Amino acid sequence: MNTAALLALYGVVVIAAAGLWAAAATTGNRAPRWLALGGCLAVASAAAIAVVLATRDLAFADEKLFVGVPLAAAGCVAGLVGLRRRRHDPDDTAGRVALVAGVAATAAAAAETWLIGGPVRLMPTVVLLGVVVLAVGTTWAIVARRGRRAVTGFAGLAGIAIVASVGWVWLADTAAPNLEAAPSHHAVAAAAATPGDTGPAGGAGTGASVSVADLRTPADPDRRTDRFTLTAKRSLVALDDGSTIDAWTFDGRVPGPELRVREGDLVEVTLHNDDIAAGVTLHWHGVDVPNGEDGVAGVTQDAVMPGDSFDYRFVADVPGTYWYHTHQGSAEGVRKGLYGMLVVEPARPAGTDAGAVAPDAASDTLDVVAPVHTFGSHVVVGEHALAENRTVAPGTRVRVRIADTDLEPLAVRLAGVPFRVVAVDGRDLAGGAEVDDRSLRLPAGGRVDLEFTMPDERVALGVDRSAEAGLVFVPGEADAAGASPTSTDSPMPVPSAVPELDLLTYGEPDAVASRLAATTPDVDAKLVLDRLPRFVGGAPKYAYTVDGRVFPHIDPVSVREGDVVRLTIVNRGFEPHPMHVHGHHVLVLSRDGVAATGAPLWLDSVDVRPGEVWQVLLVADNPGIWMDHCHNLEHAAEGMMMSLAYAGVTSPFEHDAHGNRPE
């Protein structure tokens, strides 16, 4: 049984144990014996499940093994004592109180997993045990007829404990944000640094503090520069299926303009906000820009409000497929259309026209960008809600750059031709063989580049969200336009109809990456993902948590420049979490304890499915305060967002001031 199913089963079993003991305490005659037997068996089953979960990773079971199961077992013992005493004397006070203790303890064991969660923390555990004791005391006062004052006292103390714990959680949510590196780490870094030590390219020095506002790219008049202007505004956008959507756009288009540059170019982008009242920024998803160019409102800049502008500048130093989107209230902004594609093409060979940006006319490669986005009931691939029809000469090499710009994972299938996966998340994937009849899964925010040689037959790229949207490549001589939307009688290929290609085993290993993977990490951090009742922004939510906490109160992963960082990501929940680390790519080491054996997989969006455990490696070579969050942006908005913080880096920006909403 997979881990997610075991997690669900544990919850069901421990709740059943509490229910059976509650029934045993309130049922007469001989029934309590059988109900009690069922309750004890349920507790034993819960213990066995917890042990199995612990063998997969202790993070799945620590609060179960150390609090929940012992509490439930103690409840069983108390309940059995109570039943035995009541069998001899139905009115026995101690027996009745012991039965209630059994019910309270098993109920608390169930609450502990579903309400408090892991990892085990002292204060919530003490409060939970205190409530159990006070509930038993209240029962004893009632049964033993100790008077209204005693009953009121125990019940009042229990109420105070519950209210105080809720109040404590609420106050914790109103505390100052916790985004910068831990003070103790600052002290270690300062002690280890040499005076005047500075990081590369204007990075953070290890011996003195630096503001994220100073971690910017300088102008370079000697470097070829690509300049763009993007204007964020509300627009009515007509789709090719005849519908019109009220969108938030860059330059009145969805997606925004495709920015295509060359490796080594300096990219300068001016962002204007016309009328997006909530504010807007530009985050360069997957591009490891300097921290001050990262576009996170309240962390690296203030949100750009209507009438204002902001200039971004960075060097496009790694060829690949990337995208840009707002990082100001992004759960709403991206969903409504504030996104676009960025493609960094490889540098041209010496002797070619260095000024040309468009694809070389002599090249036999057709380069197609295909971001997938959902507007309500409309799925748009590129700019089209209907299948985009492209005429391609047979023998032409075709590269399709697919991006999942939605909140949910995306499955795609290329039918009609064998293909190779040549890049993932903007990083080349070496040595991959041609495959056929395989689907590919992209996490929210992820990209994949496919290449194939155009055959004499139709080739179709289908997505799991629509039977109409996609790409159709038709053999023939391309006309001047080269592409048009079309309604096709042939259904788009269904991704779920074929097995999924596992990228952790695809391609050839690399010796350099293997040596890095064998390095002893300087920092070893574990991120435990879950969903628990919490306060987010002062309001009660069924929140998405990391280590039981919500943004901005999750402890950052504190690093020094040059550290090798191993992150273990554990998903205790029942939804996938595509964890996206800004400013860095991570090297995948393993999934569920099984080492990656294919080509080095460098990701910026890690698809952690329910019950999975991923280990990834990160080289801390880009100083700043970097967000690390679930790219289901609604999950980030409800708590699942934290920081990777370099020692000595500070931010003058506030996440709740100037309208800033960094999620």
PDB file of C-alpha atoms in Angstrom, residues 365-370 381 387-394 396-402 413-417 419 450-462 470-478 482-484 486 488 492-493:
ATOM      1  CA  THR A 365      14.481  23.442 -36.697  1.00  0.00           C
ATOM      2  CA  LEU A 366      10.974  24.673 -35.992  1.00  0.00           C
ATOM      3  CA  ASP A 367      10.857  26.091 -32.460  1.00  0.00           C
ATOM      4  CA  VAL A 368       7.358  26.164 -30.917  1.00  0.00           C
ATOM      5  CA  VAL A 369       6.439  27.539 -27.490  1.00  0.00           C
ATOM      6  CA  ALA A 370       3.337  26.021 -25.864  1.00  0.00           C
ATOM      7  CA  VAL A 381      -2.401  26.247 -25.415  1.00  0.00           C
ATOM      8  CA  ALA A 387      -6.090  22.980 -31.653  1.00  0.00           C
ATOM      9  CA  GLU A 388      -3.391  25.008 -33.378  1.00  0.00           C
ATOM     10  CA  ASN A 389      -2.684  23.577 -36.824  1.00  0.00           C
ATOM     11  CA  ARG A 390       0.906  23.901 -38.147  1.00  0.00           C
ATOM     12  CA  THR A 391       2.088  22.751 -41.550  1.00  0.00           C
ATOM     13  CA  VAL A 392       5.622  21.348 -41.344  1.00  0.00           C
ATOM     14  CA  ALA A 393       7.839  19.932 -44.070  1.00  0.00           C
ATOM     15  CA  PRO A 394       8.672  16.257 -43.448  1.00  0.00           C
ATOM     16  CA  THR A 396      12.103  19.091 -40.236  1.00  0.00           C
ATOM     17  CA  ARG A 397      13.371  18.908 -36.683  1.00  0.00           C
ATOM     18  CA  VAL A 398      10.722  20.282 -34.313  1.00  0.00           C
ATOM     19  CA  ARG A 399      11.309  21.494 -30.753  1.00  0.00           C
ATOM     20  CA  VAL A 400       8.218  22.009 -28.597  1.00  0.00           C
ATOM     21  CA  ARG A 401       8.654  23.965 -25.358  1.00  0.00           C
ATOM     22  CA  ILE A 402       5.759  23.096 -23.041  1.00  0.00           C
ATOM     23  CA  ARG A 413       1.139  13.267 -24.817  1.00  0.00           C
ATOM     24  CA  LEU A 414       2.812  13.533 -28.204  1.00  0.00           C
ATOM     25  CA  ALA A 415       1.239  11.027 -30.594  1.00  0.00           C
ATOM     26  CA  GLY A 416       2.268  10.018 -34.084  1.00  0.00           C
ATOM     27  CA  VAL A 417       6.049  10.099 -33.786  1.00  0.00           C
ATOM     28  CA  PHE A 419      10.394  11.896 -29.506  1.00  0.00           C
ATOM     29  CA  LEU A 450      10.514  17.753 -26.636  1.00  0.00           C
ATOM     30  CA  GLU A 451      12.200  17.198 -30.007  1.00  0.00           C
ATOM     31  CA  PHE A 452      11.130  15.038 -32.928  1.00  0.00           C
ATOM     32  CA  THR A 453      11.646  14.770 -36.666  1.00  0.00           C
ATOM     33  CA  MET A 454       8.521  15.548 -38.650  1.00  0.00           C
ATOM     34  CA  PRO A 455       7.214  12.368 -40.368  1.00  0.00           C
ATOM     35  CA  ASP A 456       4.868  12.033 -43.332  1.00  0.00           C
ATOM     36  CA  GLU A 457       1.948  11.608 -40.926  1.00  0.00           C
ATOM     37  CA  ARG A 458       0.019  13.909 -38.621  1.00  0.00           C
ATOM     38  CA  VAL A 459       1.563  14.544 -35.178  1.00  0.00           C
ATOM     39  CA  ALA A 460      -0.570  15.802 -32.298  1.00  0.00           C
ATOM     40  CA  LEU A 461       0.224  17.114 -28.842  1.00  0.00           C
ATOM     41  CA  GLY A 462      -2.696  16.668 -26.438  1.00  0.00           C
ATOM     42  CA  GLY A 470      -3.402  21.282 -28.354  1.00  0.00           C
ATOM     43  CA  LEU A 471      -0.969  21.375 -31.249  1.00  0.00           C
ATOM     44  CA  VAL A 472      -1.373  19.552 -34.565  1.00  0.00           C
ATOM     45  CA  PHE A 473       1.590  19.236 -36.947  1.00  0.00           C
ATOM     46  CA  VAL A 474       0.511  18.405 -40.494  1.00  0.00           C
ATOM     47  CA  PRO A 475       3.048  17.306 -43.161  1.00  0.00           C
ATOM     48  CA  GLY A 476       3.424  19.690 -46.086  1.00  0.00           C
ATOM     49  CA  GLU A 477       5.008  22.963 -47.115  1.00  0.00           C
ATOM     50  CA  ALA A 478       4.328  25.703 -44.555  1.00  0.00           C
ATOM     51  CA  GLY A 482       2.767  28.812 -40.787  1.00  0.00           C
ATOM     52  CA  ALA A 483       0.025  28.201 -38.244  1.00  0.00           C
ATOM     53  CA  SER A 484      -3.689  28.618 -37.688  1.00  0.00           C
ATOM     54  CA  THR A 486      -8.466  24.639 -36.346  1.00  0.00           C
ATOM     55  CA  THR A 488     -10.274  18.854 -35.877  1.00  0.00           C
ATOM     56  CA  MET A 492      -6.434  14.955 -29.373  1.00  0.00           C
ATOM     57  CA  PRO A 493      -4.326  12.177 -27.800  1.00  0.00           C
TER      58      PRO A 493
END
